[in-house]
Short mmCIF file of C-alpha atoms and ligand atoms in Angstrom, two decimals:
data_model
loop_
_atom_site.label_atom_id
_atom_site.label_comp_id
_atom_site.label_asym_id
_atom_site.label_seq_id
_atom_site.Cartn_x
_atom_site.Cartn_y
_atom_site.Cartn_z
CA UNK A 850 63.45 38.99 -42.64
CA UNK A 851 63.63 36.95 -45.85
CA UNK A 852 66.38 38.06 -48.21
CA UNK A 853 65.86 37.84 -51.95
CA UNK A 854 68.50 39.28 -54.17
CA UNK A 855 66.45 39.95 -57.20
CA UNK A 856 63.23 40.84 -58.93
CA UNK A 857 60.15 38.65 -59.23
CA UNK A 858 59.79 38.08 -62.97
CA UNK A 859 58.03 35.36 -64.96
CA UNK A 860 57.21 33.28 -61.94
CA UNK A 861 60.61 33.34 -60.21
CA UNK A 862 63.22 35.50 -58.52
CA UNK A 863 65.95 36.58 -60.92
CA UNK A 864 69.07 38.62 -60.19
CA UNK A 865 68.86 42.36 -60.69
CA UNK A 866 70.74 43.69 -63.69
CA UNK A 867 72.72 46.28 -61.71
CA UNK A 868 74.56 46.39 -58.39
CA UNK A 869 72.56 49.25 -56.84
CA UNK A 870 70.50 48.73 -53.69
CA UNK A 871 68.25 50.77 -51.41
CA UNK A 872 68.06 50.38 -47.64
CA UNK A 873 64.81 49.78 -45.83
CA UNK A 874 64.56 51.63 -42.54
CA UNK A 875 62.27 51.07 -39.56
CA UNK A 876 60.81 54.54 -38.97
CA UNK A 877 60.14 53.84 -35.29
CA UNK A 878 63.81 53.34 -34.37
CA UNK A 879 65.72 54.40 -37.52
CA UNK A 880 67.42 50.99 -37.85
CA UNK A 881 68.15 49.49 -41.26
CA UNK A 882 66.06 46.32 -41.50
CA UNK A 883 66.58 45.28 -45.09
CA UNK A 884 68.08 46.02 -48.43
CA UNK A 885 66.57 45.53 -51.87
CA UNK A 886 67.93 45.94 -55.38
CA UNK A 887 67.46 49.28 -57.09
CA UNK A 888 66.09 48.21 -60.45
CA UNK A 889 67.21 49.75 -63.72
CA UNK A 890 65.54 50.30 -67.08
CA UNK A 891 66.93 46.90 -68.04
CA UNK A 892 65.09 45.14 -65.21
CA UNK A 893 61.91 46.95 -66.19
CA UNK A 894 62.37 45.90 -69.81
CA UNK A 895 62.79 42.25 -68.85
CA UNK A 896 59.70 42.37 -66.61
CA UNK A 897 57.54 44.11 -69.22
CA UNK A 898 58.55 41.64 -71.92
CA UNK A 899 57.60 38.79 -69.60
CA UNK A 900 54.24 40.43 -68.90
CA UNK A 901 53.63 40.81 -72.63
CA UNK A 902 54.39 37.16 -73.24
CA UNK A 903 51.95 36.17 -70.52
CA UNK A 904 49.20 38.50 -71.77
CA UNK A 905 47.52 36.49 -74.57
CA UNK A 906 46.93 33.38 -72.45
CA UNK A 907 45.81 35.32 -69.39
CA UNK A 908 43.48 37.54 -71.45
CA UNK A 909 41.97 34.41 -72.99
CA UNK A 910 41.53 32.69 -69.61
CA UNK A 911 37.81 32.57 -68.82
CA UNK A 912 36.88 35.22 -66.23
CA UNK A 913 35.56 32.51 -63.90
CA UNK A 914 39.01 30.91 -63.89
CA UNK A 915 40.70 34.27 -63.30
CA UNK A 916 38.29 34.67 -60.39
CA UNK A 917 39.51 31.36 -58.92
CA UNK A 918 43.09 32.58 -59.11
CA UNK A 919 42.15 35.81 -57.33
CA UNK A 920 40.29 33.86 -54.65
CA UNK A 921 43.44 31.77 -54.13
CA UNK A 922 45.48 34.96 -53.82
CA UNK A 923 42.99 36.34 -51.30
CA UNK A 924 43.32 33.10 -49.30
CA UNK A 925 47.11 33.44 -49.16
CA UNK A 926 46.77 37.06 -48.02
CA UNK A 927 44.47 35.82 -45.25
CA UNK A 928 46.84 33.00 -44.25
CA UNK A 929 49.80 35.37 -44.12
CA UNK A 930 47.97 38.41 -42.74
CA UNK A 931 50.06 38.56 -39.59
CA UNK A 932 53.32 38.42 -41.53
CA UNK A 933 52.09 41.24 -43.77
CA UNK A 934 51.03 43.27 -40.75
CA UNK A 935 54.40 42.81 -39.02
CA UNK A 936 56.24 43.79 -42.20
CA UNK A 937 54.11 46.92 -42.62
CA UNK A 938 54.73 47.89 -39.01
CA UNK A 939 58.46 47.35 -39.47
CA UNK A 940 58.95 49.32 -42.67
CA UNK A 941 56.07 51.79 -42.70
CA UNK A 942 55.56 52.43 -38.99
CA UNK A 943 51.87 51.55 -38.58
CA UNK A 944 51.01 50.68 -34.99
CA UNK A 945 50.39 46.89 -34.82
CA UNK A 946 46.65 47.21 -34.22
CA UNK A 947 46.23 49.41 -37.30
CA UNK A 948 48.45 47.11 -39.37
CA UNK A 949 46.33 44.09 -38.37
CA UNK A 950 43.05 45.79 -39.25
CA UNK A 951 43.02 48.52 -41.89
CA UNK A 952 46.45 47.98 -43.46
CA UNK A 953 45.86 44.28 -44.14
CA UNK A 954 42.10 43.82 -43.66
CA UNK A 955 41.16 46.29 -46.38
CA UNK A 956 43.32 44.71 -49.11
CA UNK A 957 42.00 41.27 -48.19
CA UNK A 958 38.46 42.60 -48.66
CA UNK A 959 39.45 44.23 -51.96
CA UNK A 960 41.12 41.07 -53.28
CA UNK A 961 37.97 39.13 -52.34
CA UNK A 962 35.75 41.69 -54.04
CA UNK A 963 37.64 41.26 -57.32
CA UNK A 964 37.44 37.49 -57.10
CA UNK A 965 33.65 37.96 -57.01
CA UNK A 966 33.54 40.73 -59.61
CA UNK A 967 35.66 38.78 -62.09
CA UNK A 968 33.16 35.93 -61.90
CA UNK A 969 30.06 38.12 -62.05
CA UNK A 970 30.99 40.92 -64.45
CA UNK A 971 29.38 41.05 -67.89
CA UNK A 972 32.42 41.15 -70.16
CA UNK A 973 30.07 41.18 -73.14
CA UNK A 974 26.94 43.21 -73.83
CA UNK A 975 24.47 43.60 -76.65
CA UNK A 976 23.67 47.09 -78.00
CA UNK A 977 21.33 47.01 -80.99
CA UNK A 978 23.09 45.12 -83.77
CA UNK A 979 26.39 45.19 -81.91
CA UNK A 980 28.02 42.80 -79.51
CA UNK A 981 30.34 44.81 -77.32
CA UNK A 982 33.27 42.93 -75.81
CA UNK A 983 35.03 44.38 -72.79
CA UNK A 984 38.63 43.35 -73.31
CA UNK A 985 41.75 43.85 -71.20
CA UNK A 986 43.73 47.00 -71.97
CA UNK A 987 46.98 45.01 -72.00
CA UNK A 988 50.11 45.29 -69.88
CA UNK A 989 49.72 47.52 -66.83
CA UNK A 990 52.58 49.45 -65.22
CA UNK A 991 51.58 49.98 -61.58
CA UNK A 992 53.40 52.52 -59.40
CA UNK A 993 52.42 52.67 -55.75
CA UNK A 994 53.14 54.79 -52.65
CA UNK A 995 54.08 53.72 -49.13
CA UNK A 996 51.20 54.95 -47.01
CA UNK A 997 49.02 51.82 -47.33
CA UNK A 998 51.63 49.62 -48.97
CA UNK A 999 49.57 46.46 -49.39
CA UNK A 1000 46.26 48.13 -50.15
CA UNK A 1001 47.74 50.32 -52.87
CA UNK A 1002 49.19 47.25 -54.58
CA UNK A 1003 46.03 45.15 -54.32
CA UNK A 1004 43.82 48.05 -55.45
CA UNK A 1005 45.70 47.99 -58.77
CA UNK A 1006 46.82 44.39 -59.24
CA UNK A 1007 43.52 42.68 -58.34
CA UNK A 1008 41.28 44.60 -60.78
CA UNK A 1009 43.95 44.47 -63.50
CA UNK A 1010 44.21 40.67 -63.21
CA UNK A 1011 40.42 40.36 -62.98
CA UNK A 1012 40.16 42.28 -66.25
CA UNK A 1013 42.66 39.96 -67.96
CA UNK A 1014 45.59 42.39 -67.94
CA UNK A 1015 49.10 41.46 -66.82
CA UNK A 1016 51.00 43.72 -64.43
CA UNK A 1017 54.48 44.98 -63.63
CA UNK A 1018 54.65 46.67 -60.22
CA UNK A 1019 57.15 49.31 -59.08
CA UNK A 1020 56.40 49.84 -55.37
CA UNK A 1021 57.52 52.78 -53.22
CA UNK A 1022 61.18 52.88 -52.19
CA UNK A 1023 60.28 53.01 -48.50
CA UNK A 1024 58.08 49.90 -48.43
CA UNK A 1025 59.51 47.28 -50.81
CA UNK A 1026 59.36 44.42 -48.28
CA UNK A 1027 55.57 44.40 -48.31
CA UNK A 1028 55.72 44.27 -52.12
CA UNK A 1029 58.11 41.32 -51.99
CA UNK A 1030 55.81 39.51 -49.62
CA UNK A 1031 52.98 40.19 -52.07
CA UNK A 1032 55.05 38.65 -54.88
CA UNK A 1033 55.55 35.60 -52.68
CA UNK A 1034 51.80 35.45 -52.13
CA UNK A 1035 51.16 35.61 -55.88
CA UNK A 1036 53.59 32.74 -56.32
CA UNK A 1037 52.09 30.68 -53.53
CA UNK A 1038 48.61 31.22 -54.95
CA UNK A 1039 49.80 29.59 -58.19
CA UNK A 1040 49.14 32.42 -60.61
CA UNK A 1041 50.56 31.73 -64.07
CA UNK A 1042 54.15 32.88 -64.60
CA UNK A 1043 54.43 36.40 -65.99
CA UNK A 1044 50.99 37.72 -65.11
CA UNK A 1045 52.56 39.62 -62.21
CA UNK A 1046 56.09 41.01 -62.06
CA UNK A 1047 57.87 43.07 -59.42
CA UNK A 1048 60.72 45.51 -59.98
CA UNK A 1049 61.91 47.41 -56.91
CA UNK A 1050 63.81 50.65 -57.34
CA UNK A 1051 63.80 54.42 -57.42
CA UNK A 1052 60.90 56.36 -58.88
CA UNK A 1053 62.90 58.52 -61.30
CA UNK A 1054 64.78 55.42 -62.56
CA UNK A 1055 62.69 52.25 -62.45
CA UNK A 1056 59.35 54.10 -62.19
CA UNK A 1057 60.21 56.39 -65.06
CA UNK A 1058 61.36 53.47 -67.23
CA UNK A 1059 58.06 51.68 -66.60
CA UNK A 1060 56.00 54.73 -67.59
CA UNK A 1061 58.04 55.23 -70.76
CA UNK A 1062 58.17 51.57 -71.83
CA UNK A 1063 56.47 50.98 -75.16
CA UNK A 1064 55.27 47.60 -73.96
CA UNK A 1065 53.14 49.17 -71.22
CA UNK A 1066 49.60 49.98 -72.35
CA UNK A 1067 48.27 51.58 -69.17
CA UNK A 1068 50.00 53.28 -66.27
CA UNK A 1069 48.24 53.24 -62.93
CA UNK A 1070 49.89 55.61 -60.50
CA UNK A 1071 49.16 56.59 -56.92
CA UNK A 1072 51.28 59.26 -55.32
CA UNK A 1073 51.96 62.96 -55.34
CA UNK A 1074 50.37 65.40 -57.75
CA UNK A 1075 53.83 66.62 -58.82
CA UNK A 1076 54.90 63.17 -60.03
CA UNK A 1077 51.41 62.35 -61.32
CA UNK A 1078 51.42 65.38 -63.57
CA UNK A 1079 54.74 64.29 -65.08
CA UNK A 1080 53.54 60.72 -65.59
CA UNK A 1081 50.31 61.97 -67.18
CA UNK A 1082 52.33 64.07 -69.62
CA UNK A 1083 54.55 61.16 -70.66
CA UNK A 1084 51.58 58.83 -71.04
CA UNK A 1085 49.68 61.49 -72.99
CA UNK A 1086 52.56 61.96 -75.42
CA UNK A 1087 52.64 58.20 -76.02
CA UNK A 1088 48.80 58.03 -76.23
CA UNK A 1089 48.62 55.43 -73.49
CA UNK A 1090 46.05 55.39 -70.75
CA UNK A 1091 47.01 56.76 -67.35
CA UNK A 1092 45.02 56.42 -64.14
CA UNK A 1093 46.23 58.87 -61.51
CA UNK A 1094 45.30 58.79 -57.82
CA UNK A 1095 46.88 61.90 -56.35
CA UNK A 1096 46.78 64.16 -53.34
CA UNK A 1097 43.94 65.65 -51.36
CA UNK A 1098 42.95 68.38 -48.90
CA UNK A 1099 39.54 67.12 -47.96
CA UNK A 1100 36.99 69.16 -46.04
CA UNK A 1101 35.06 67.95 -43.02
CA UNK A 1102 32.04 70.26 -42.99
CA UNK A 1103 30.18 70.40 -39.69
CA UNK A 1104 26.80 72.08 -40.18
CA UNK A 1105 25.20 73.83 -37.16
CA UNK A 1106 22.57 71.08 -36.68
CA UNK A 1107 25.20 68.34 -36.29
CA UNK A 1108 26.25 66.51 -33.13
CA UNK A 1109 29.32 68.70 -32.70
CA UNK A 1110 31.30 66.54 -30.28
CA UNK A 1111 30.88 63.43 -32.39
CA UNK A 1112 31.73 65.21 -35.63
CA UNK A 1113 34.85 66.77 -34.12
CA UNK A 1114 36.07 63.57 -32.45
CA UNK A 1115 35.56 61.42 -35.53
CA UNK A 1116 37.14 64.17 -37.60
CA UNK A 1117 40.28 64.29 -35.46
CA UNK A 1118 40.56 60.48 -35.50
CA UNK A 1119 40.24 60.52 -39.28
CA UNK A 1120 43.22 62.88 -39.60
CA UNK A 1121 45.44 61.16 -37.02
CA UNK A 1122 44.90 57.62 -38.38
CA UNK A 1123 48.03 56.31 -40.07
CA UNK A 1124 49.81 59.38 -38.66
CA UNK A 1125 48.00 61.56 -41.17
CA UNK A 1126 49.42 59.70 -44.16
CA UNK A 1127 46.08 59.15 -45.86
CA UNK A 1128 45.35 60.90 -49.12
CA UNK A 1129 41.62 61.10 -48.35
CA UNK A 1130 42.08 62.46 -44.78
CA UNK A 1131 39.73 65.28 -43.74
CA UNK A 1132 42.54 67.71 -43.01
CA UNK A 1133 40.35 70.82 -43.05
CA UNK A 1134 37.58 71.02 -40.47
CA UNK A 1135 34.95 73.68 -41.27
CA UNK A 1136 32.90 74.91 -38.32
CA UNK A 1137 30.17 77.58 -38.02
CA UNK A 1138 31.41 80.71 -36.25
CA UNK A 1139 28.96 80.25 -33.33
CA UNK A 1140 30.39 76.81 -32.55
CA UNK A 1141 33.97 77.55 -33.49
CA UNK A 1142 35.59 77.96 -30.07
CA UNK A 1143 33.81 74.91 -28.68
CA UNK A 1144 34.97 72.83 -31.65
CA UNK A 1145 38.56 74.04 -31.25
CA UNK A 1146 38.54 73.01 -27.59
CA UNK A 1147 37.13 69.58 -28.39
CA UNK A 1148 39.65 69.03 -31.20
CA UNK A 1149 42.63 70.08 -29.10
CA UNK A 1150 41.56 67.72 -26.31
CA UNK A 1151 41.03 64.86 -28.77
CA UNK A 1152 44.47 65.41 -30.36
CA UNK A 1153 46.21 65.61 -26.98
CA UNK A 1154 44.73 62.24 -26.05
CA UNK A 1155 46.62 60.61 -28.91
CA UNK A 1156 49.94 61.01 -27.15
CA UNK A 1157 52.01 57.89 -27.65
CA UNK A 1158 49.39 56.01 -29.62
CA UNK A 1159 50.37 57.66 -32.88
CA UNK A 1160 52.96 55.94 -35.06
CA UNK A 1161 55.95 57.57 -36.74
CA UNK A 1162 55.90 59.01 -40.23
CA UNK A 1163 57.41 56.76 -42.86
CA UNK A 1164 60.78 58.51 -43.29
CA UNK A 1165 63.03 61.32 -42.12
CA UNK A 1166 62.18 63.20 -45.30
CA UNK A 1167 58.42 63.05 -44.61
CA UNK A 1168 58.95 64.04 -40.97
CA UNK A 1169 60.98 67.06 -42.02
CA UNK A 1170 58.42 68.04 -44.66
CA UNK A 1171 55.57 67.85 -42.17
CA UNK A 1172 57.43 69.79 -39.50
CA UNK A 1173 58.22 72.42 -42.12
CA UNK A 1174 54.48 72.76 -42.83
CA UNK A 1175 53.76 73.15 -39.12
CA UNK A 1176 56.41 75.85 -38.80
CA UNK A 1177 54.94 77.62 -41.81
CA UNK A 1178 51.48 77.51 -40.23
CA UNK A 1179 52.84 79.22 -37.12
CA UNK A 1180 54.68 81.80 -39.24
CA UNK A 1181 51.49 82.52 -41.21
CA UNK A 1182 49.71 83.41 -38.00
CA UNK A 1183 47.54 80.36 -37.36
CA UNK A 1184 47.00 79.49 -33.67
CA UNK A 1185 48.57 76.24 -32.50
CA UNK A 1186 46.15 74.57 -30.05
CA UNK A 1187 47.70 71.10 -29.91
CA UNK A 1188 51.06 69.58 -30.86
CA UNK A 1189 53.65 71.62 -32.72
CA UNK A 1190 56.86 71.28 -34.69
CA UNK A 1191 59.10 69.94 -31.88
CA UNK A 1192 60.23 66.33 -31.98
CA UNK A 1193 58.29 64.32 -29.37
CA UNK A 1194 60.98 61.62 -29.06
CA UNK A 1195 64.69 61.32 -29.55
CA UNK A 1196 64.50 58.43 -31.99
CA UNK A 1197 62.08 57.67 -34.74
CA UNK A 1198 60.34 59.89 -37.27
CA UNK A 1199 57.56 61.07 -34.97
CA UNK A 1200 55.50 64.23 -35.26
CA UNK A 1201 53.10 65.36 -32.54
CA UNK A 1202 49.37 65.29 -33.32
CA UNK A 1203 48.85 68.92 -34.24
CA UNK A 1204 45.79 71.16 -34.47
CA UNK A 1205 45.68 74.70 -35.82
CA UNK A 1206 42.88 77.19 -35.18
CA UNK A 1207 42.35 80.60 -36.79
CA UNK A 1208 43.28 79.15 -40.16
CA UNK A 1209 42.33 81.36 -43.09
CA UNK A 1210 41.33 79.61 -46.34
CA UNK A 1211 44.22 81.09 -48.31
CA UNK A 1212 46.96 79.97 -45.88
CA UNK A 1213 49.32 77.27 -47.11
CA UNK A 1214 48.21 74.92 -44.29
CA UNK A 1215 44.64 75.20 -45.68
CA UNK A 1216 45.68 74.71 -49.30
CA UNK A 1217 48.59 72.29 -49.48
CA UNK A 1218 48.60 68.63 -48.68
CA UNK A 1219 50.70 68.09 -45.54
CA UNK A 1220 50.47 64.28 -45.30
CA UNK A 1221 51.03 64.22 -41.56
CA UNK A 1222 48.98 64.38 -38.34
CA UNK A 1223 47.99 68.02 -38.79
CA UNK A 1224 44.45 69.40 -38.70
CA UNK A 1225 43.42 72.92 -39.72
CA UNK A 1226 40.15 74.30 -38.32
CA UNK A 1227 38.46 76.99 -40.39
CA UNK A 1228 35.52 79.24 -39.48
CA UNK A 1229 32.56 79.81 -41.81
CA UNK A 1230 29.73 82.36 -41.69
CA UNK A 1231 26.92 80.49 -43.42
CA UNK A 1232 26.39 77.49 -45.70
CA UNK A 1233 27.35 79.37 -48.85
CA UNK A 1234 30.58 80.40 -47.22
CA UNK A 1235 31.21 76.82 -46.09
CA UNK A 1236 30.73 75.52 -49.62
CA UNK A 1237 33.01 78.17 -51.08
CA UNK A 1238 35.77 77.32 -48.60
CA UNK A 1239 35.30 73.56 -48.98
CA UNK A 1240 35.63 73.81 -52.77
CA UNK A 1241 38.40 76.40 -52.62
CA UNK A 1242 41.44 74.17 -53.21
CA UNK A 1243 42.92 72.52 -56.30
CA UNK A 1244 42.02 69.11 -54.82
CA UNK A 1245 38.83 67.07 -54.71
CA UNK A 1246 39.39 63.57 -53.37
CA UNK A 1247 37.12 63.02 -50.38
CA UNK A 1248 35.24 64.83 -47.62
CA UNK A 1249 32.61 64.61 -44.93
CA UNK A 1250 29.42 66.42 -44.01
CA UNK A 1251 27.70 66.29 -40.63
CA UNK A 1252 24.16 67.57 -39.98
CA UNK A 1253 21.14 66.85 -37.79
CA UNK A 1254 19.82 64.46 -40.42
CA UNK A 1255 21.28 62.64 -43.41
CA UNK A 1256 19.10 64.43 -45.95
CA UNK A 1257 20.42 67.84 -44.93
CA UNK A 1258 24.02 66.61 -45.03
CA UNK A 1259 23.50 64.87 -48.37
CA UNK A 1260 21.95 68.01 -49.89
CA UNK A 1261 25.06 69.97 -48.90
CA UNK A 1262 27.34 67.18 -50.15
CA UNK A 1263 25.85 67.46 -53.63
CA UNK A 1264 27.54 70.84 -53.96
CA UNK A 1265 31.02 69.56 -53.09
CA UNK A 1266 33.55 69.17 -55.90
CA UNK A 1267 34.97 65.86 -54.74
CA UNK A 1268 34.96 62.13 -55.49
CA UNK A 1269 33.63 60.88 -52.14
CA UNK A 1270 31.71 62.32 -49.19
CA UNK A 1271 30.95 60.49 -45.93
CA UNK A 1272 27.57 61.48 -44.56
CA UNK A 1273 27.31 61.71 -40.76
CA UNK A 1274 30.15 59.24 -40.31
CA UNK A 1275 29.12 56.76 -43.02
CA UNK A 1276 31.79 54.06 -43.14
CA UNK A 1277 34.30 53.45 -45.93
CA UNK A 1278 32.86 51.29 -48.70
CA UNK A 1279 35.50 49.21 -50.52
CA UNK A 1280 33.12 48.70 -53.46
CA UNK A 1281 32.36 52.38 -54.07
CA UNK A 1282 34.44 54.21 -56.69
CA UNK A 1283 37.43 55.99 -55.14
CA UNK A 1284 39.24 58.76 -56.99
CA UNK A 1285 39.65 62.44 -57.44
CA UNK A 1286 38.06 65.47 -59.04
CA UNK A 1287 40.25 68.36 -60.16
CA UNK A 1288 43.96 67.84 -59.39
CA UNK A 1289 43.30 64.86 -57.14
CA UNK A 1290 43.49 62.68 -60.21
CA UNK A 1291 41.84 60.93 -63.09
CA UNK A 1292 40.30 57.49 -63.04
CA UNK A 1293 38.70 55.45 -60.30
CA UNK A 1294 39.77 52.52 -58.14
CA UNK A 1295 37.76 49.86 -56.27
CA UNK A 1296 34.62 47.94 -57.15
CA UNK A 1297 33.26 47.66 -60.64
CA UNK A 1298 34.45 51.18 -61.54
CA UNK A 1299 37.99 50.11 -60.67
CA UNK A 1300 37.60 47.04 -62.88
CA UNK A 1301 36.44 48.97 -65.93
CA UNK A 1302 39.59 51.15 -65.79
CA UNK A 1303 41.45 48.09 -67.07
CA UNK A 1304 39.00 47.24 -69.86
CA UNK A 1305 38.52 48.60 -73.35
CA UNK A 1306 35.63 47.94 -75.67
CA UNK A 1307 35.48 46.21 -79.01
CA UNK A 1308 32.15 46.43 -80.84
CA UNK A 1309 31.18 43.83 -83.43
CA UNK A 1310 28.32 44.86 -85.73
CA UNK A 1311 26.11 42.12 -87.11
CA UNK A 1312 23.74 42.23 -90.05
CA UNK A 1313 20.18 42.65 -88.92
CA UNK A 1314 17.32 40.36 -89.71
P1 NAD B 2233 55.69 60.17 -54.90
O1 NAD B 2233 54.78 60.68 -55.94
O2 NAD B 2233 57.04 60.76 -54.79
O3 NAD B 2233 55.92 58.58 -55.04
C1 NAD B 2233 54.91 57.68 -55.33
C2 NAD B 2233 55.47 56.58 -56.23
O4 NAD B 2233 55.92 57.15 -57.46
C3 NAD B 2233 56.69 55.85 -55.65
O5 NAD B 2233 56.63 54.48 -56.01
C4 NAD B 2233 57.85 56.52 -56.34
O6 NAD B 2233 58.97 55.71 -56.43
C5 NAD B 2233 57.26 56.78 -57.71
N1 NAD B 2233 57.91 57.86 -58.46
C6 NAD B 2233 58.54 58.96 -57.97
N2 NAD B 2233 59.04 59.70 -58.98
C7 NAD B 2233 58.71 59.07 -60.13
C8 NAD B 2233 58.93 59.35 -61.51
N3 NAD B 2233 59.60 60.43 -61.91
N4 NAD B 2233 58.47 58.48 -62.42
C9 NAD B 2233 57.79 57.39 -62.05
N5 NAD B 2233 57.54 57.06 -60.76
C10 NAD B 2233 58.00 57.90 -59.81
O7 NAD B 2233 54.88 60.30 -53.59
P2 NAD B 2233 55.39 60.30 -52.09
O8 NAD B 2233 55.79 61.69 -51.77
O9 NAD B 2233 56.34 59.19 -51.86
O10 NAD B 2233 54.00 59.93 -51.42
C11 NAD B 2233 53.15 60.85 -50.82
C12 NAD B 2233 52.15 61.44 -51.80
O11 NAD B 2233 51.34 60.46 -52.39
C13 NAD B 2233 51.22 62.38 -51.12
O12 NAD B 2233 51.24 63.61 -51.78
C14 NAD B 2233 49.86 61.75 -51.24
O13 NAD B 2233 48.80 62.61 -51.42
C15 NAD B 2233 49.98 60.87 -52.39
N6 NAD B 2233 49.08 59.73 -52.23
C16 NAD B 2233 47.89 59.70 -52.89
C17 NAD B 2233 47.03 58.63 -52.74
C18 NAD B 2233 45.71 58.53 -53.46
O14 NAD B 2233 45.10 57.48 -53.48
N7 NAD B 2233 45.21 59.57 -54.08
C19 NAD B 2233 47.40 57.59 -51.93
C20 NAD B 2233 48.60 57.65 -51.27
C21 NAD B 2233 49.44 58.72 -51.44
#
């Protein structure tokens, strides 16, 4: 593992201002595999000042040139994909196959999409006697979680740079090595000094300082709703923009005309992927009462098949949280049909793939985000009931609908209060806007909608005639 002692600021690694460090732990065997500096408000200040200095030149760089830089960054991500995948497996726990595909493949696709969008986007439009310029918002403070450590970084940094913004990143405490590798990639790709800075450290210290810094014009945060709410309040008081990608409790609605076995199997796989640490996971499966027992049997069998193929959770704290949720589900009277709260192995932060039946909509396991490999199966009476249950949480990030034909599923999906719905297993689209309704967040990531988050308009009015 490469050892840097400092922060990546203004195109180089500079020593951290304080002596504090945080350990990086491999969640599969609980061994310490690295140590990074715990940044302070001083480190954040130095990084933000550097980003401000770099802003005018980067904002004035023609979009086509910014696109070339992003293409170069994408190429480095491709060249070092295996190294990224190994690092993600080591610090986040993703099984190698998942790290080589989704964990690294998706951010490569996203970086490539912004290289294309930067070149193609109309940063200027004509409206009547006005020319409207779409200009970068300024310096972006990006705060990311650990569940998809590279994707979460690229989904913020790539559109921000495409827009002409400069960025300071504060990555999650549990996955700083991926962020350091990303900083190396930025360097190798030859991006101008200062357009990207990295400060590792604790959320309430370095993260908080970044949100509060007067030199930050926009905060882009992905993480828990609790922290997001606090960040939104601070940004609101300072009248700075905040984009918040928060939690979810997405519904997988299986209508009676659907291919039940397929819908259940894909639904279980969706929840178990990344050990359930996916904000958009379909953690509530809604099944018609006539098919309920059959669906429960299929889901339990599918979950049992996971066995050893599931990776650990990211940390002891997450494992304990998730096991606490499972214990609460049992205490609330839900029926455990697969998995359970017991530790499946002696070492590592593993949780067994778990399925609950007889889950009532008001139970905590049907309302709260668990962020682990835990599926709740709920029974509905008719379509109105299904819609009421599906919309009956504070969240609205994603979802799925299965029916005999796409039109029927799509008609139902139109009633869902959520940012995305996959119809009959429609695949993830990295160009479609991703983001939440209700308490799942504000703002959108990915594609052109993700780009416009980082732009603000300036209208010039000309005399007519
Ligand atoms: P978290 O909110 O505690 O941490 C996320 C990031 O915020 C980390 O970088 C952390 O250091 C930082 N942070 C923590 N406290 C802060 C503060 N006071 N000020 C500034 N920054 C602070 O989240 P977590 O518990 O580590 O991650 C799991 C949660 O993230 C889940 O609830 C999940 O739903 C959510 N999540 C959402 C998405 C999404 O796209 N909507 C994606 C991944 C994770």
